[in-house]
Coordinates of C-alpha atoms and ligand atoms in Angstrom, one line a residue:
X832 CA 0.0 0.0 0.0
X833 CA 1.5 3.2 -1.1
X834 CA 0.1 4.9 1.7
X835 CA 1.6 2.6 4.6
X836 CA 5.0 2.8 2.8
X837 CA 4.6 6.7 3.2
X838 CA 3.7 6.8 6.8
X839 CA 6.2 4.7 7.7
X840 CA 8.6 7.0 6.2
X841 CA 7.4 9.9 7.3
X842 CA 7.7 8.7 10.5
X843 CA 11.0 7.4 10.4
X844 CA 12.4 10.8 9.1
X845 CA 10.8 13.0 11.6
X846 CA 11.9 11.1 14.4
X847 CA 15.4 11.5 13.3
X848 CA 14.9 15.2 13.4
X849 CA 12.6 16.2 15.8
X850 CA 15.8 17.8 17.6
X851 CA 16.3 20.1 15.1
X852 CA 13.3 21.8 15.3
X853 CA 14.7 24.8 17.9
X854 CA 12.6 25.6 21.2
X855 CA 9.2 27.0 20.6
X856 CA 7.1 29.2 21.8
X857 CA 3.5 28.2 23.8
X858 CA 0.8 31.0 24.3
X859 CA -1.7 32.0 25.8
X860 CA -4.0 29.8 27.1
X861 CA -3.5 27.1 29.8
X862 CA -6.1 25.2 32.4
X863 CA -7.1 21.9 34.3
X864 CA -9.7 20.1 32.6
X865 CA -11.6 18.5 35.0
X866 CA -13.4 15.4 33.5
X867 CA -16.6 13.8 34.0
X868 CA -18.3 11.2 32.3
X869 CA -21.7 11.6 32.0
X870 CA -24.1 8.9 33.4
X871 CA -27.9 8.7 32.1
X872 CA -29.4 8.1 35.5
X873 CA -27.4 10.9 37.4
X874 CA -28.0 13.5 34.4
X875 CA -31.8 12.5 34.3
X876 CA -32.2 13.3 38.0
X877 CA -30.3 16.6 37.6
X878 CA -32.4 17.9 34.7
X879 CA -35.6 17.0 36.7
X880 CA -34.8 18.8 39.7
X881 CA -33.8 22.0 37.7
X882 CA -36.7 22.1 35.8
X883 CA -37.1 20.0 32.8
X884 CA -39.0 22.6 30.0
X885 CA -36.6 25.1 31.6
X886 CA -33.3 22.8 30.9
X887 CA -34.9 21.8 27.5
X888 CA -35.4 25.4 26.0
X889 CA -31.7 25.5 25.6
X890 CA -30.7 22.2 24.7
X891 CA -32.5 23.7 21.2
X892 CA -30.3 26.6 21.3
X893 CA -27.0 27.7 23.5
X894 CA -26.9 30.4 25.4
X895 CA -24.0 33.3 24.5
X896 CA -22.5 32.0 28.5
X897 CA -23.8 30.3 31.2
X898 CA -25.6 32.0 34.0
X899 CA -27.3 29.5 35.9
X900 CA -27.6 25.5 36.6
X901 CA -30.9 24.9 33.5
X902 CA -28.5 26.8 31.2
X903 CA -25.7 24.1 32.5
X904 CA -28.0 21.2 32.0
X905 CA -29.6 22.1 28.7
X906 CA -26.5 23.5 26.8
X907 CA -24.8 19.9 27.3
X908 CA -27.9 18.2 26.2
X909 CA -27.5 20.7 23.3
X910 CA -24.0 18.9 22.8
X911 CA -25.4 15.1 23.3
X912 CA -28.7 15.6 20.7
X913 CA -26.1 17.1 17.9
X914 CA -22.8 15.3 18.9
X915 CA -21.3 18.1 18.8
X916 CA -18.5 20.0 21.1
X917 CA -19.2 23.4 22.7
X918 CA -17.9 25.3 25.3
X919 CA -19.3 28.5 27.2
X920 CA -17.6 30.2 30.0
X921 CA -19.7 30.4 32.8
X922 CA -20.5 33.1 34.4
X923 CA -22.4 32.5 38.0
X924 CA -20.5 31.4 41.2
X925 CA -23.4 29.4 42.1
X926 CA -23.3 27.5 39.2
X927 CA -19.6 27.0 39.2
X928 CA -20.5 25.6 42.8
X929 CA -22.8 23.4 41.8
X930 CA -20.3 22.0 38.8
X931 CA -17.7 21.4 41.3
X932 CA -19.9 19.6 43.8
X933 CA -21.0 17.4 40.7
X934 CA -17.3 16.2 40.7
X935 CA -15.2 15.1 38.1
X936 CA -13.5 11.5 37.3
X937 CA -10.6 12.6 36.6
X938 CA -7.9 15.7 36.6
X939 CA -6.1 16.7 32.9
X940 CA -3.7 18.6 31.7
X941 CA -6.3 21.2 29.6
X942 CA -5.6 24.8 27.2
X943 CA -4.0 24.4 23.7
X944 CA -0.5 25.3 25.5
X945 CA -1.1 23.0 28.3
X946 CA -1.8 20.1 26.2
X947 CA 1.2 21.0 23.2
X948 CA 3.2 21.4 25.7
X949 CA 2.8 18.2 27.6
X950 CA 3.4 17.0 23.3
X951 CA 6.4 18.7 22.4
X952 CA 8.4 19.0 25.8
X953 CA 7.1 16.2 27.8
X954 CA 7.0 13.6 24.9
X955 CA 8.9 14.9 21.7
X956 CA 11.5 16.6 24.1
X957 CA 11.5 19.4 22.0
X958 CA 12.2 22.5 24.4
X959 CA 9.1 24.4 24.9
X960 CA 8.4 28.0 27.1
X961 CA 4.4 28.1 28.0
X962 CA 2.7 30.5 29.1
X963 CA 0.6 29.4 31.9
X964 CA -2.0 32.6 33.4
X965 CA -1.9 30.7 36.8
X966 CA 0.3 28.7 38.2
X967 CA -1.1 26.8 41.1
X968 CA 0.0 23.3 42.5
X969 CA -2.6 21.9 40.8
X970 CA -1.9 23.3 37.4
X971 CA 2.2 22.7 38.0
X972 CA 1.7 19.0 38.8
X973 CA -0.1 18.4 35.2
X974 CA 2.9 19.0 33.9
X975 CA 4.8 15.9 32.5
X976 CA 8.8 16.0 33.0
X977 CA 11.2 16.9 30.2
X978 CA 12.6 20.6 28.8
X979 CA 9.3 22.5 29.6
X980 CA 9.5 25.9 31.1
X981 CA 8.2 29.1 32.3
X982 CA 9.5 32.5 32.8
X983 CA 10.1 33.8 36.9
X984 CA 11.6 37.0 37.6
X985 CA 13.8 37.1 40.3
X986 CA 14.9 40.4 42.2
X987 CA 14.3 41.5 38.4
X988 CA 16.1 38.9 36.6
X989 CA 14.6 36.6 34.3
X990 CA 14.8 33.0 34.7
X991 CA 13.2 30.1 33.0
X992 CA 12.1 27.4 34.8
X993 CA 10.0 24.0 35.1
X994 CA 6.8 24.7 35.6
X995 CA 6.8 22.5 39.2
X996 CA 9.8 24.7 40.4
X997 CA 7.8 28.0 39.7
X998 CA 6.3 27.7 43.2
X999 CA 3.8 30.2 42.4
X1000 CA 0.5 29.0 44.5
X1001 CA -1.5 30.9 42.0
X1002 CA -5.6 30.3 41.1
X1003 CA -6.8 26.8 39.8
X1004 CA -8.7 27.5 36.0
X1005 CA -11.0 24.8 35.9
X1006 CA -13.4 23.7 32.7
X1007 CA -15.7 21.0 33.1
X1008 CA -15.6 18.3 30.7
X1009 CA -18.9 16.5 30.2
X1010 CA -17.9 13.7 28.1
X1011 CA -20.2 11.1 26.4
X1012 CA -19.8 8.3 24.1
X1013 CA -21.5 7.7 20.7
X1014 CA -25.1 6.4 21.7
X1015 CA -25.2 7.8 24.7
X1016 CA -29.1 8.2 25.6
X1017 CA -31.2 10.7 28.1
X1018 CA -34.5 11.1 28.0
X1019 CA -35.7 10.4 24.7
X1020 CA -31.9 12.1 22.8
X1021 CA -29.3 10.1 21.8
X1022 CA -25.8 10.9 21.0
X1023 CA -24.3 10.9 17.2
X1024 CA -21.1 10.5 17.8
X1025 CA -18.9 10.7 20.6
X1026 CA -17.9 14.4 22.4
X1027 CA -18.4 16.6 24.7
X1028 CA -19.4 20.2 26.2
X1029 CA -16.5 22.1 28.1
X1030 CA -17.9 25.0 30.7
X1031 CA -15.3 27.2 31.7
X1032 CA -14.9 28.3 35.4
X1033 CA -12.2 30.1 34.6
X1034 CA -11.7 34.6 34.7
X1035 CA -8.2 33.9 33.2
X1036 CA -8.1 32.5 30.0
X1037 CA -11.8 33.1 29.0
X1038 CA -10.2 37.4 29.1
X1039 CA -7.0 36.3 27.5
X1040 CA -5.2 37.7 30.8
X1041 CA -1.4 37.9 30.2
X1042 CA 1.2 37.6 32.3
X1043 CA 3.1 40.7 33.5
X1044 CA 6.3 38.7 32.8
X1045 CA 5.1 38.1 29.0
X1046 CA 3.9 41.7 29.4
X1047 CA 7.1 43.9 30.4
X1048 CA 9.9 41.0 29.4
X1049 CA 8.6 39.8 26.1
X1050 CA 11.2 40.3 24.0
X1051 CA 13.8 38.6 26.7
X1052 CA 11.6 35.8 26.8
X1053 CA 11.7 34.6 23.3
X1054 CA 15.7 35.1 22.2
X1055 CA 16.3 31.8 22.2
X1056 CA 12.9 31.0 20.6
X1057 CA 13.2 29.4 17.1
X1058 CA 8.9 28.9 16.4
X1059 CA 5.7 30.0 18.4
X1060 CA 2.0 28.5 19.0
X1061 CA -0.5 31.1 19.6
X1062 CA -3.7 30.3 20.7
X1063 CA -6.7 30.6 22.9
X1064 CA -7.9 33.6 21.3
X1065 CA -11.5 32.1 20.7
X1066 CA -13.3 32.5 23.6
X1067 CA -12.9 36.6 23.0
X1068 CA -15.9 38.3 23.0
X1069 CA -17.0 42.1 21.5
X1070 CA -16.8 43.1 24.4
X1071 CA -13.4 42.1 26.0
X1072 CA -11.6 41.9 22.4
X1073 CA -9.4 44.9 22.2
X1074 CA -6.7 44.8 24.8
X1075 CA -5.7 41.3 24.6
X1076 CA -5.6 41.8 20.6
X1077 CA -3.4 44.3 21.1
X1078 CA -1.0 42.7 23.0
X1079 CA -0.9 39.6 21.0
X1080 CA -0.3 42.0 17.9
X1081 CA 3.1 43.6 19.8
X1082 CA 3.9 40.2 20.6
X1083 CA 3.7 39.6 16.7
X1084 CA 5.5 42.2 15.3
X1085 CA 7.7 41.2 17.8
X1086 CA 8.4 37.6 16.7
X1087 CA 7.9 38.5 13.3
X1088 CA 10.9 41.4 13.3
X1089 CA 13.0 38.1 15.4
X1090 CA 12.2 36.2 12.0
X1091 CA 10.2 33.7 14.3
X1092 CA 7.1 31.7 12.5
X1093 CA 4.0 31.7 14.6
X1094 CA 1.5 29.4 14.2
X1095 CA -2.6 30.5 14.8
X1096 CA -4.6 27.5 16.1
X1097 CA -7.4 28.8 15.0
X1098 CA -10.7 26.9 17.3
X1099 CA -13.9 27.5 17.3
X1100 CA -14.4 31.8 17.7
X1101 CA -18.6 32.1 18.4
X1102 CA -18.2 35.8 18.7
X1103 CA -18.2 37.2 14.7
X1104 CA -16.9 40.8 16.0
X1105 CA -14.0 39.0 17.5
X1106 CA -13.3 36.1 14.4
X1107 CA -13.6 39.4 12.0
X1108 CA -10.6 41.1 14.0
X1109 CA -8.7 37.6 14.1
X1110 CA -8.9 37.6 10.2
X1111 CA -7.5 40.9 10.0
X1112 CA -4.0 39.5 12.2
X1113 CA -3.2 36.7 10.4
X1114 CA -1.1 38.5 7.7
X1115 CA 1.0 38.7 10.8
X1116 CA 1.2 34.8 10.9
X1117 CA 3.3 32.0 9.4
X1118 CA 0.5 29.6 9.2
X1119 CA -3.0 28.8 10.6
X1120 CA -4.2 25.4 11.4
X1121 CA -8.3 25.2 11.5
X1122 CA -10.9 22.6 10.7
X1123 CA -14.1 22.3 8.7
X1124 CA -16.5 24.1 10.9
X1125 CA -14.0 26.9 11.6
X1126 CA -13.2 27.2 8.2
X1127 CA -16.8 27.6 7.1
X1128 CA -17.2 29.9 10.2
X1129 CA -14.4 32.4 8.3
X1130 CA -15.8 32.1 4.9
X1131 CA -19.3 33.4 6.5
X1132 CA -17.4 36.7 7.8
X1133 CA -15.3 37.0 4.6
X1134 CA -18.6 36.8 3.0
X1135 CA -18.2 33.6 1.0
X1136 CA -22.1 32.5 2.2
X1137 CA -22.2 29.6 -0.4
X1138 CA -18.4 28.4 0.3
X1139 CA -19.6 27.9 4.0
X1140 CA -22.7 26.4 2.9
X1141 CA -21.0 23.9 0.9
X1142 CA -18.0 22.6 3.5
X1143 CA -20.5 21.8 6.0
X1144 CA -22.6 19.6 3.6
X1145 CA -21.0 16.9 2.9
X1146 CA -19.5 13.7 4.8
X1147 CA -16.4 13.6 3.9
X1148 CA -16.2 17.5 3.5
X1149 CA -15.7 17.8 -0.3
X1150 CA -11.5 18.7 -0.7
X1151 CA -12.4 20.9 -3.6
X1152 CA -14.3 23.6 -2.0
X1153 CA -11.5 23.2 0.9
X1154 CA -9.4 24.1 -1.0
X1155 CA -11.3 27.1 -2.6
X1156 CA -11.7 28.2 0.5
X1157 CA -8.2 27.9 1.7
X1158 CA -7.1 29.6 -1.7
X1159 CA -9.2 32.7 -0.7
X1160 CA -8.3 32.9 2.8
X1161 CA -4.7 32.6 1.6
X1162 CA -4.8 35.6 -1.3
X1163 CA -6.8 37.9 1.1
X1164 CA -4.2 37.6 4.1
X1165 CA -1.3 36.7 2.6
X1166 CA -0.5 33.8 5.3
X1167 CA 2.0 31.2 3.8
X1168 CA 0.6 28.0 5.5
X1169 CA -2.8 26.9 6.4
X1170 CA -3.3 23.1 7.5
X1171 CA -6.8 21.6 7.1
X1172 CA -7.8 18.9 9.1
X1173 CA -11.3 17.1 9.2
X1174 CA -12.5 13.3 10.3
X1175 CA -10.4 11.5 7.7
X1176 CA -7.6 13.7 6.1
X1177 CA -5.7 16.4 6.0
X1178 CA -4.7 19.4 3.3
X1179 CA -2.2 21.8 3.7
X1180 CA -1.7 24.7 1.6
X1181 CA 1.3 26.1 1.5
X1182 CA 3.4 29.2 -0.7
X1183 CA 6.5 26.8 -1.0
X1184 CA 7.1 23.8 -1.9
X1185 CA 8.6 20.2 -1.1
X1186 CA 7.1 17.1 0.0
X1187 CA 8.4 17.5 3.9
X1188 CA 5.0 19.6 3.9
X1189 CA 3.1 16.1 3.6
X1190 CA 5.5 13.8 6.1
X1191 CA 4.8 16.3 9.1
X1192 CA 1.3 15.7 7.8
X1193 CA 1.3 12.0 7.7
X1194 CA 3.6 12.4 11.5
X1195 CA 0.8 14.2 12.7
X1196 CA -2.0 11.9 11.6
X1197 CA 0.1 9.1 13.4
X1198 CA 0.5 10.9 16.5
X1199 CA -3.4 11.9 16.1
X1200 CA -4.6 7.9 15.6
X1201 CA -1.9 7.2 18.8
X1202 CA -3.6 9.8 21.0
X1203 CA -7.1 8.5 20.0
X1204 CA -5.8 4.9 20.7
X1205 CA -3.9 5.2 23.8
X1206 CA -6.0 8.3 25.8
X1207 CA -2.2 9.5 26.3
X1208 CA 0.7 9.1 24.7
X1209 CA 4.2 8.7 27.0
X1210 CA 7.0 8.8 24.0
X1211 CA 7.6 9.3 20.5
X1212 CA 8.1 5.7 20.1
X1213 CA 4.7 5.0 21.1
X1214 CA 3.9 6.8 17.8
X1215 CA 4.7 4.4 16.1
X1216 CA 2.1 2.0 17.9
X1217 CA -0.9 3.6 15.6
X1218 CA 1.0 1.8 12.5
X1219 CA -1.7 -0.8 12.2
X1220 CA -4.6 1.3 12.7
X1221 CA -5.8 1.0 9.5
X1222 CA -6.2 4.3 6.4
X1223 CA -10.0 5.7 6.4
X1224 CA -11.4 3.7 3.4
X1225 CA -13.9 6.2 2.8
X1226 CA -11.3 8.7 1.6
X1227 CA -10.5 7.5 -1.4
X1228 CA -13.3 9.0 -3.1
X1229 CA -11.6 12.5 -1.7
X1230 CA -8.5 11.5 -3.2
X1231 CA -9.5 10.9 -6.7
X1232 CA -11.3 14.1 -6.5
X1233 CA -8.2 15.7 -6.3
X1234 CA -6.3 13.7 -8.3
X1235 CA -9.0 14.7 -11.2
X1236 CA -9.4 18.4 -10.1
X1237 CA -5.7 18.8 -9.4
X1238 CA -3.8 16.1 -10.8
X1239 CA -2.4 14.9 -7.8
X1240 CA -0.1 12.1 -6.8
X1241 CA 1.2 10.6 -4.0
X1242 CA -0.4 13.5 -1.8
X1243 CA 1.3 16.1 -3.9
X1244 CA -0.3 18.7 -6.0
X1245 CA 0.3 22.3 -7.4
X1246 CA -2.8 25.1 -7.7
X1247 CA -2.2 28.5 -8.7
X1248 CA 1.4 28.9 -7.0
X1249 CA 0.7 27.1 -4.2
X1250 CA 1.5 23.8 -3.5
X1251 CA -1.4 21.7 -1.9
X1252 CA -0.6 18.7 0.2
X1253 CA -3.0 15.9 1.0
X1254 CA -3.1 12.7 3.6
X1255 CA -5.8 10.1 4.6
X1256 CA -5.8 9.3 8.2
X1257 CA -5.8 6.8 10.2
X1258 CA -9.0 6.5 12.0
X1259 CA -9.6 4.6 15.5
X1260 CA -12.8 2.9 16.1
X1261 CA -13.1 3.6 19.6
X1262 CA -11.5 6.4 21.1
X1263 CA -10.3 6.6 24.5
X1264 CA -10.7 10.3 24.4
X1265 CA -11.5 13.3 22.0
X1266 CA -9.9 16.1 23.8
X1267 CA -6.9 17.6 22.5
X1268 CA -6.7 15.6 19.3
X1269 CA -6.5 18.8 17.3
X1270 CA -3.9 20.1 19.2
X1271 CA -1.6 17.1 18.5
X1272 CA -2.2 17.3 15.1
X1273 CA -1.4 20.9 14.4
X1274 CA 1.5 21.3 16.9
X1275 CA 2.9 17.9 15.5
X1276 CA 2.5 18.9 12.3
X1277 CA 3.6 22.1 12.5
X1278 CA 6.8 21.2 14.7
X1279 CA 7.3 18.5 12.5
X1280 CA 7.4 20.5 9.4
X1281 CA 10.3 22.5 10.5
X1282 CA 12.1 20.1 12.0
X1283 CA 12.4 18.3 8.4
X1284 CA 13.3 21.6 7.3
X1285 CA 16.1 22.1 9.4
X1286 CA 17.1 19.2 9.4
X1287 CA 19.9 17.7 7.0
X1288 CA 18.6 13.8 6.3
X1289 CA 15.5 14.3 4.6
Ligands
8BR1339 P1 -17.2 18.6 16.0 O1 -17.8 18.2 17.3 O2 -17.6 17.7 14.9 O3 -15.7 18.8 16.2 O4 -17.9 20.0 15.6 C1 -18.4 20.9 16.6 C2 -18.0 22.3 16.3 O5 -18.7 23.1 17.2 C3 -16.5 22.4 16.6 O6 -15.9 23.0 15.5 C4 -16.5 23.2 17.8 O7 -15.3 24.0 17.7 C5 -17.7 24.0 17.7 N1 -18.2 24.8 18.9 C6 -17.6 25.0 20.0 BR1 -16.0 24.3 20.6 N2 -18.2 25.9 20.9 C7 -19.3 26.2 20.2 C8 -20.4 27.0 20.5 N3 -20.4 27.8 21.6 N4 -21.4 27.1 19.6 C9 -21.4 26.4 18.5 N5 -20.4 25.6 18.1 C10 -19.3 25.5 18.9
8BR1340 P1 -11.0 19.3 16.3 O1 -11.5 19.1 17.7 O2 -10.2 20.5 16.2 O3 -12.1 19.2 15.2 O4 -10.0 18.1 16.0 C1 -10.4 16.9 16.0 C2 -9.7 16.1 14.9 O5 -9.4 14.8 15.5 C3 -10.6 15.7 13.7 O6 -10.5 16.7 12.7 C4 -10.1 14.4 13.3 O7 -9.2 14.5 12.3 C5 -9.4 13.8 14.6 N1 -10.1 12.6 15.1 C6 -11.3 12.5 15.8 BR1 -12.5 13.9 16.1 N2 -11.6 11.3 16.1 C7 -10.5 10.5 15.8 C8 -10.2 9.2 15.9 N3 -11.1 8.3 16.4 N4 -9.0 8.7 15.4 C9 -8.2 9.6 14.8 N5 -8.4 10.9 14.6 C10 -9.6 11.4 15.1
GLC1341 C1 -10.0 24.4 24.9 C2 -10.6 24.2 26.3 C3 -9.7 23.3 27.1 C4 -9.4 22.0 26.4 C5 -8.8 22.3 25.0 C6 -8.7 21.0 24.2 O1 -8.8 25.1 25.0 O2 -10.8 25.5 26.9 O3 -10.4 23.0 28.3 O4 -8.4 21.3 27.1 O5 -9.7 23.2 24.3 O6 -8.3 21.3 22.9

C-alpha cells in the first residue's frame, strides 16, 4: 500500500529530526480540565430537579455564557442531541458551585498550551516556554517532565524554569468536561457520535489575561525562541476583544521582526466581531491550522455564504471547495501555510514547496490515531504503535477528486502557485478520548514541518 509505505517513512524521518526543530514558543491559554463522564441516570435526576422545559429550551439553542444551573443542563444536552463539542464560560458562582460539587473523574492537563506542551516538551523533548495565566499546584503538577519551562523574575532577573519549580501558588482554571460516548441516551436524545461540552470556570483564559512577565519582558523571553503556537484567542468576546488583541499583535511584530514563524490554532471563535478582527492578524502569521467548521465559520465573515454552505454539507467534506476556501483565505491575508484537518484527512496549503510539507502531515496523523488509541501518549516511540490502525477507506473518493481536479499524486499537487498537500488518516474505532486531538495534530504537524526543514537527512 502506497500509503503505509509513506507513513512509515514519514515517521521514520521525523523522528530523526525532531531535535532540530529549535525551542518554541507556547501561548496563551493554559487550564485543568476537570473530566466527568456523563451517566444517564445521574443527568436525568439533575435535569428534573432544575426544571425539565426550563433545561430543555436550551438544549434547542445555546446560550451566549452560562448564568445558571438549566443553562448548564440544557447546553450539554445541546452537545449530546447534535454530537457536537461546545464550550461556554460560565458566568455564576453558584453554578460554578454546583459543577464542582458534581465532581469530576478525573484531573487533565487542559488549554492548547497545556496540552502542546505536555506533546512537544514532555514527549517529543522538543524545548518548549508556555505560558501558563496561573500557576497553582494543581496546574504545575499536570505538567509531564522533560525541557518545559516558564518564565520567573527574580529580584528583576529573568529565569526560565520548570513549571513545578515555579512555586507560584497561583488560582486553579477549571473547565468542566462532560464527556459522552456515541449512543449515549437521556431522556428520549441520543448521541451521534462521541464528544463533549466544556464549561469554563475560569476569569483567566476566557479574558485572555497575560502575564506581567510576557507583558514587560517579552522580548527577553523569546531570544532563544526558534517557532511560536498562539492560541486561545476564541473564547474573545466584542466586548473584551481589544486589549488582549493588542498585545498579542506587539507580541507579533515582535516575533515576526525576530524572524520567528507563529502558528494560529485557529478553534472555534462564536463571537463574529472577534473572528472578523482575528482575520485581520493573520497576515501577521506564518501559518493557521483550523478545521471544517472553523473554516466555514471564516468564509461566512469574509462573505463567502455559499463556500460555508457547501463545506458543511458533505460527509467527507468535499476537498475541492476546501481548498477554494483555503485559496481565498490565503490571497486575502497573505499567510504562507494553512493546515486543514477534518475526520479523515488532511490538506495543507502552503506558498513553497517540497514534500516535507506532507510527512509532518502524515507524522501528525500518526501521532493523532496514537492519542485516539492510547487516551495519552508517553513517547515518540509509542507513535509508532498507531501503524496498524488502518487508512480511512472512505477517503479515497476524496482523493481521486483531487487527483481529477488537481492532478495529484502521492499526496502532492500544485494550484495556482501554491503547492497543496493531502493525507488520509488513520481513523480509531473507539477512542479513548476526544480532547486535544486537534492540538496534536497541528502542533505535530507544525513542529514536524520545521524540524524536516532544518534538518539535514530528509
Ligand atoms: P465537532 O464536534 O464535529 O468537532 O464540531 C463541533 C464544532 O462546534 C466544533 O468545531 C467546535 O469547535 C464548535 N463549537 C464550540 Br467548541 N463551541 C461552540 C459554541 N459555543 N457554539 C457552536 N459551536 C461550537
Ligand atoms: P477538532 O476538535 O479541532 O475538530 O479536531 C479533532 C480532529 O481529531 C478531527 O479533525 C479528526 O481528524 C481527529 N479525530 C477525531 Br475527532 N476522532 C478521531 C479518531 N477516532 N481517530 C483519529 N483521529 C480522530
Ligand atoms: C480548549 C478548552 C480546554 C481544552 C482544549 C482542548 O482550550 O478550553 O479546556 O483542554 O480546548 O483542545
Amino acid at each position: 500500500m502506497v500509503w503505509d509505505n509513506l507513513y512509515a517513512s514519514a515517521f521514520e524521518r521525523v523522528r530523526g529530526n525532531i531535535s532540530n526543530a529549535g525551542r518554541v514558543l507556547l501561548a496563551y491559554n493554559t487550564n485543568i480540565d476537570a473530566v466527568k463522564y456523563l451517566e444517564r441516570k445521574d443527568l436525568e435526576k439533575r435535569v428534573e430537579s432544575a426544571g425539565k422545559d426550563e433545561v430543555l429550551r436550551y438544549a434547542d439553542g445555546l446560550p451566549k455564557r452560562i448564568e445558571n444551573i438549566p443553562q448548564l443542563l440544557g447546553s450539554i444536552l445541546w452537545s449530546i442531541k447534535r454530537g457536537k463539542a461546545a464550550e461556554l464560560f460560565v458566568e455564576s458562582c453558584s453554578t460554578r458551585f454546583y459543577m464542582r460539587q458534581w465532581g469530576w473523574d478525573e484531573l487533565r492537563m487542559g488549554g492548547q498550551v497545556g496540552i502542546m506542551a505536555n506533546l512537544l516538551g514532555g514527549v517529543y523533548g522538543v524545548p518548549v516556554i508556555a505560558h501558563v495565566p496561573q500557576l497553582s499546584g494543581l496546574q504545575a503538577s499536570l505538567f509531564k517532565d522533560g525541557p518545559i519551562y516558564v518564565p520567573k523574575v527574580e529580584s528583576g532577573k529573568l529565569k526560565l524554569v520548570h513549571p513545578k519549580e515555579f512555586a507560584g501558588d497561583e488560582e486553579n482554571c477549571i473547565h468542566h468536561i462532560y464527556e459522552f460516548p456515541r449512543g449515549f441516551t437521556v431522556f428520549d436524545l441520543e448521541a451521534p457520535r462521541e464528544n463533549r461540552f466544556i464549561g469554563s470556570a475560569d476569569d483567566y483564559n476566557s479574558n485572555v489575561y497575560v502575564r506581567p512577565e510576557f507583558r514587560e519582558r517579552f522580548e527577553e523571553i523569546v531570544e532563544s525562541v526558534e517557532l511560536a503556537i498562539i492560541s486561545g484567542l476564541q473564547a474573545l468576546t466584542k466586548e473584551n476583544y481589544r486589549e488582549p488583541l493588542e498585545i498579542v499583535e506587539e507580541h507579533l511584530k515582535v516575533l515576526n521582526e525576530k524572524g520567528i514563524p507563529a502558528h494560529l490554532e485557529f478553534a472555534f471563535t462564536p463571537d463574529e466581531t472577534v473572528r472578523k478582527a482575528i482575520l485581520d492578524l493573520l497576515g501577521k502569521f506564518w501559518s493557521v491550522g483550523l478545521n471544517e467548521v472553523e473554516l466555514a465559520s471564516v468564509m461566512e465573515v469574509m462573505g463567502e455564504k455559499g463556500l460555508a454552505e457547501k463545506l458543511l454539507s458533505h460527509d467527507p467534506v468535499d476537498p475541492v471547495a476546501v481548498t477554494e476556501a483555503m485559496l481565498k483565505l490565503a490571497e486575502k491575508t497573505g499567510v504562507k501555510r494553512i493546515h486543514f484537518h477534518t475526520y479523515g484527512y488532511y490538506l495543507a496549503l502552503t506558498d513553497y514547496k517540497g514534500e516535507f510539507v506532507r510527512d509532518a502531515l502524515l507524522f501528525s496523523a500518526l501521532a493523532a490515531a496514537a492519542k485516539a488509541k492510547l487516551g495519552d501518549v508517553s513517547s515518540i516511540d509509542d507513535i509508532v504503535k498507531a501503524m496498524d490502525v488502518p487508512v480511512n477507506e472512505k477517503v479515497k473518493a476524496v482523493e481521486d477528486a483531487l487527483s481529477k481536479e488537481y492532478g495529484m499524486k502521492d499526496g502532492i499537487a500544485e494550484v495556482n502557485s501554491y503547492q497543496l498537500a493531502f493525507v488520509p488518516t488513520k481513523i480509531v474505532a473507539k477512542p479513548k478520548s476526544t480532547v486535544g486531538i486537534g492540538d496534536t495534530i497541528s502542533s505535530s504537524a507544525f513542529v514536524g514541518e520545521f524540524a524536516l526543514r532544518r534538518g539535514k537527512t530528509f
